[in-house]
Coordinates of C-alpha atoms in Angstrom, one line a residue:
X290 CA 6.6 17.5 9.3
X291 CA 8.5 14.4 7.1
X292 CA 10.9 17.3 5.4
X293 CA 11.7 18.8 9.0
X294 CA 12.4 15.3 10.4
X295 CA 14.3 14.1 7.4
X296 CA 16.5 17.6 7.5
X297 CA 17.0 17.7 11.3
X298 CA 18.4 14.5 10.5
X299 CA 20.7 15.2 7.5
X300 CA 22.3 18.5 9.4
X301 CA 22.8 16.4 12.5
X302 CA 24.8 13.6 10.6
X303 CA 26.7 16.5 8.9
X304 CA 27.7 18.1 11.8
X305 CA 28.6 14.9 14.0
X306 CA 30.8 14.3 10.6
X307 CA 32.3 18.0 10.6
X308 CA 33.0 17.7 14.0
X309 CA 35.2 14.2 14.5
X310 CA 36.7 14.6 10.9
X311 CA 34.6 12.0 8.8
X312 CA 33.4 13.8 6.2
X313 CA 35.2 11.9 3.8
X314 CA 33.6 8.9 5.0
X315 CA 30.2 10.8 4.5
X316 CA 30.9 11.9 0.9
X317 CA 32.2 8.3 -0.1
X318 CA 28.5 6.6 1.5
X319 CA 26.8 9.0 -0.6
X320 CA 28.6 8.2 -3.3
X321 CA 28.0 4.6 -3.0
X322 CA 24.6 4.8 -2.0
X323 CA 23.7 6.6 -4.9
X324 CA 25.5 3.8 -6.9
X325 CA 23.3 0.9 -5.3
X326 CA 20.2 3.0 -5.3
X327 CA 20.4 3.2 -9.2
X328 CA 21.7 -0.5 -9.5
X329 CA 18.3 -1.7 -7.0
X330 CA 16.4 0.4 -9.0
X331 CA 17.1 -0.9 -12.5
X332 CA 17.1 -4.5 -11.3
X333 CA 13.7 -4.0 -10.2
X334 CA 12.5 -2.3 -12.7
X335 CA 12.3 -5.6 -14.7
X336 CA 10.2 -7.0 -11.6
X337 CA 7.7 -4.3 -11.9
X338 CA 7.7 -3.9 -15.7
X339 CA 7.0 -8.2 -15.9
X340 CA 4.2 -8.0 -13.0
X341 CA 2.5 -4.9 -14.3
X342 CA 2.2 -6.6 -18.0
X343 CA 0.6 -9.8 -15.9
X344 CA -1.7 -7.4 -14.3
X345 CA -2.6 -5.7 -17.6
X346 CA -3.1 -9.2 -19.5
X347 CA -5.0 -10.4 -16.6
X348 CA -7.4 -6.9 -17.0
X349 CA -7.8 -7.1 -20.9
X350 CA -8.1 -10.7 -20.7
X351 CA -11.0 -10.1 -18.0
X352 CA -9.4 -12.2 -15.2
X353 CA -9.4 -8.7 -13.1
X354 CA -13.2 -8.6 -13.8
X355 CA -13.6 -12.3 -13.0
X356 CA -11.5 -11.6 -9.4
X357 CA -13.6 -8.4 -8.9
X358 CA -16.9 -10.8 -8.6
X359 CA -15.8 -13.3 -6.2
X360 CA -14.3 -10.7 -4.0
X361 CA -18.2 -9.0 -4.1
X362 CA -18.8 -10.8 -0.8
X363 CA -15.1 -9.7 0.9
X364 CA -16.1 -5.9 -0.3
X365 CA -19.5 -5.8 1.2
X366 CA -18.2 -6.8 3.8
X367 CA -15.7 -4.4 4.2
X368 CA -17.6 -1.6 2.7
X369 CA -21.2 -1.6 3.6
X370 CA -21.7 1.8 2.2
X371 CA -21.0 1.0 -1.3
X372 CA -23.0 -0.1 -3.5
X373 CA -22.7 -3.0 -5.7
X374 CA -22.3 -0.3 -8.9
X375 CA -20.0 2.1 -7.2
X376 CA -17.2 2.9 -9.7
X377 CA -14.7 2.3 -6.6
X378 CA -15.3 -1.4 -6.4
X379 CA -13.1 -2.6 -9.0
X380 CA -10.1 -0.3 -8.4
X381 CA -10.2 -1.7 -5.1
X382 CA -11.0 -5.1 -6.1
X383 CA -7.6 -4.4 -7.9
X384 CA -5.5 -3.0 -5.3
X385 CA -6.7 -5.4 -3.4
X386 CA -5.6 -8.2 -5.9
X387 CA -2.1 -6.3 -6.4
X388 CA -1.2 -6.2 -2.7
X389 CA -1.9 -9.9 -1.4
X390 CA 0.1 -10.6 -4.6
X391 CA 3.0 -8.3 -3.0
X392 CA 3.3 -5.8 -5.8
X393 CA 2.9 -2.7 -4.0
X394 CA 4.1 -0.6 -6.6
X395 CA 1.9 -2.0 -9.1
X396 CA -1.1 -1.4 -6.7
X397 CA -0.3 2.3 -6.7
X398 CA -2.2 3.3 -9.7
X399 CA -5.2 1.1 -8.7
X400 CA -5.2 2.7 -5.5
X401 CA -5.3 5.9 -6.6
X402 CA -8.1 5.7 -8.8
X403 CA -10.3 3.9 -6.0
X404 CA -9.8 7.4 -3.7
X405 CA -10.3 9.4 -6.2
X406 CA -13.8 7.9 -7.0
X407 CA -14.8 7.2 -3.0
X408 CA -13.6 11.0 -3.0
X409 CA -16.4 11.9 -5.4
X410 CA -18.7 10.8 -2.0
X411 CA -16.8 12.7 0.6
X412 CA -18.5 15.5 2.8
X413 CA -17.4 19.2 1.5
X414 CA -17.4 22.0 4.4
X415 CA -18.1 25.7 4.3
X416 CA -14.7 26.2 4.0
X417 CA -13.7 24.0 0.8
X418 CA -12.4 21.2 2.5
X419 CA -13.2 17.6 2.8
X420 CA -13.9 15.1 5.2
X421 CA -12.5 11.7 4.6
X422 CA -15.5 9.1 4.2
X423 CA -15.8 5.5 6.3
X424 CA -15.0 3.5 2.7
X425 CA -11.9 6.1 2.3
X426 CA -10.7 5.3 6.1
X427 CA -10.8 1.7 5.8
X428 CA -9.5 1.8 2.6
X429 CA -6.2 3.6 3.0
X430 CA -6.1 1.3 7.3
X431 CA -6.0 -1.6 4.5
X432 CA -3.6 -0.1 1.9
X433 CA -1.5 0.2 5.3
X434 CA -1.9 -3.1 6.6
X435 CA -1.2 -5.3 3.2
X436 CA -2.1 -8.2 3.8
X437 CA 0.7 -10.3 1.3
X438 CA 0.7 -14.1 0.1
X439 CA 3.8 -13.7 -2.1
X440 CA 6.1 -10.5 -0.8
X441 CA 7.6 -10.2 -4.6
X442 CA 9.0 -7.1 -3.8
X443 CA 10.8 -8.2 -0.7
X444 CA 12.0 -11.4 -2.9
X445 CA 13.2 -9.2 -5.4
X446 CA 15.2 -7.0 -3.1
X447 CA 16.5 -10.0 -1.0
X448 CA 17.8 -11.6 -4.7
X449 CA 19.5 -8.8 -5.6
X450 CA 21.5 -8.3 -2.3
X451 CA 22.8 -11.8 -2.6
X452 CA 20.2 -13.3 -0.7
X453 CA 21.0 -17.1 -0.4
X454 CA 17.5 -18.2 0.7
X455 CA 15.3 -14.9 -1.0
X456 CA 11.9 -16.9 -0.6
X457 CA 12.7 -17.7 3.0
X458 CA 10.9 -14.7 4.0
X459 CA 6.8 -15.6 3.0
X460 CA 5.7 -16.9 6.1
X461 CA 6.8 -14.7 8.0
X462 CA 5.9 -12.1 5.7
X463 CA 2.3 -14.1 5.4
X464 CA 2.0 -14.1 9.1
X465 CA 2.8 -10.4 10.2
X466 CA 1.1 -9.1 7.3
X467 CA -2.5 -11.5 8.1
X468 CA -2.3 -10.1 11.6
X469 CA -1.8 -6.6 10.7
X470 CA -4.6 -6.9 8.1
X471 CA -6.8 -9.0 10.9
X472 CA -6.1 -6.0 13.5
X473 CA -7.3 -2.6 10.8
X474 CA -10.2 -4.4 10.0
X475 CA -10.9 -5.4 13.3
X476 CA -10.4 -1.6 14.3
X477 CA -12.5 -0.4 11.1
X478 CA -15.3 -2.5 12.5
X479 CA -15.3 -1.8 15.7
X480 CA -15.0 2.8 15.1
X481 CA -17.8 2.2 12.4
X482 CA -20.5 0.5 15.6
X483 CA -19.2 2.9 17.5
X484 CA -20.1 5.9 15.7
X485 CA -23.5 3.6 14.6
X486 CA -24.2 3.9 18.5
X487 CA -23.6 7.7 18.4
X488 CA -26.0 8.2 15.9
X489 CA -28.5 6.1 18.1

């Protein structure tokens, strides 16, 4: 649906150019957007590479493992269903870790793993296909919501646009980003009584 959207887009721009004579203009914004694309992506690569490392020191030096306990009681919470041993808890401990730090891209990986294993619980139909557990629901509602104490990524993108006050967006970012986390928990809780009721 994305690709249509994204295309129906692209062909409408292109012929709004073709038809009042500024597709010159066009090929010169792709040109330069292509530029800064490579330029934002190369200044944050450093961003990423240093955060990642701190994640990785923080795993081998078992400060990961250390987080992943005193976030037991924030995961039962939010995950009744698994058990203390599941093999999902500490990817999502991590994710979880990665996010409210503002590294979204370094949560990716983290992320991936923790669907992959609540995957390994999901329901498997006649037909081959799956249906998406409680734990995955809330998990991916969370990924969604991101809830954010330091928006590095933001930061960094705000710095290298010649930002004059970069750090000027945390609180707001800390704000919006606490009440969209309050609201999918909120809404995980309140489908996951409901279909408790049902089963009543």
């Amino acid at each position: 649906m994305l690709n249509y959207l994204w295309s129906g887009m692209l062909a409408a721009g292109l012929i709004w150019a073709a038809v009042f004579g500024r597709l010159g203009a066009v090929t010169q914004a792709l040109l330069d957007s292509a530029r800064e694309a490579v330029e934002l992506g190369i200044g944050m690569l450093g961003v990423m590479a240093f955060w990642c490392g701190i994640l990785e020191i923080g795993r081998r030096a078992g400060l990961i493992d250390w987080f992943t306990a005193r976030m037991e009681p924030i995961l039962d919470f939010l995950f009744p269903e698994l058990g203390r041993r599941h093999p999902a808890r500490q990817p999502i401990a991590v994710n979880m870790i990665a996010n409210i730090l503002g590294l979204g891209m370094a949560a990716t990986p983290a992320g991936l793993e923790a669907m992959k294993q609540l995957a390994a619980d999901a329901k498997v139909l006649e037909d081959g296909k799956s249906i998406a557990t409680d734990s995955m629901c809330t998990f991916l509602i969370l990924n969604i919501s991101s809830l954010q104490l330091v928006p590095i990524n933001m930061i960094a993108y705000r710095s290298q646009y010649g930002s004059v006050d970069a750090q000027a967006v945390i609180g707001p970012a800390l704000l919006a980003t606490f009440c969209s986390t309050a609201a999918a928990v909120l809404f995980c809780k309140l489908v996951h009584a409901k279909k408790a009721v049902r089963r009543w």
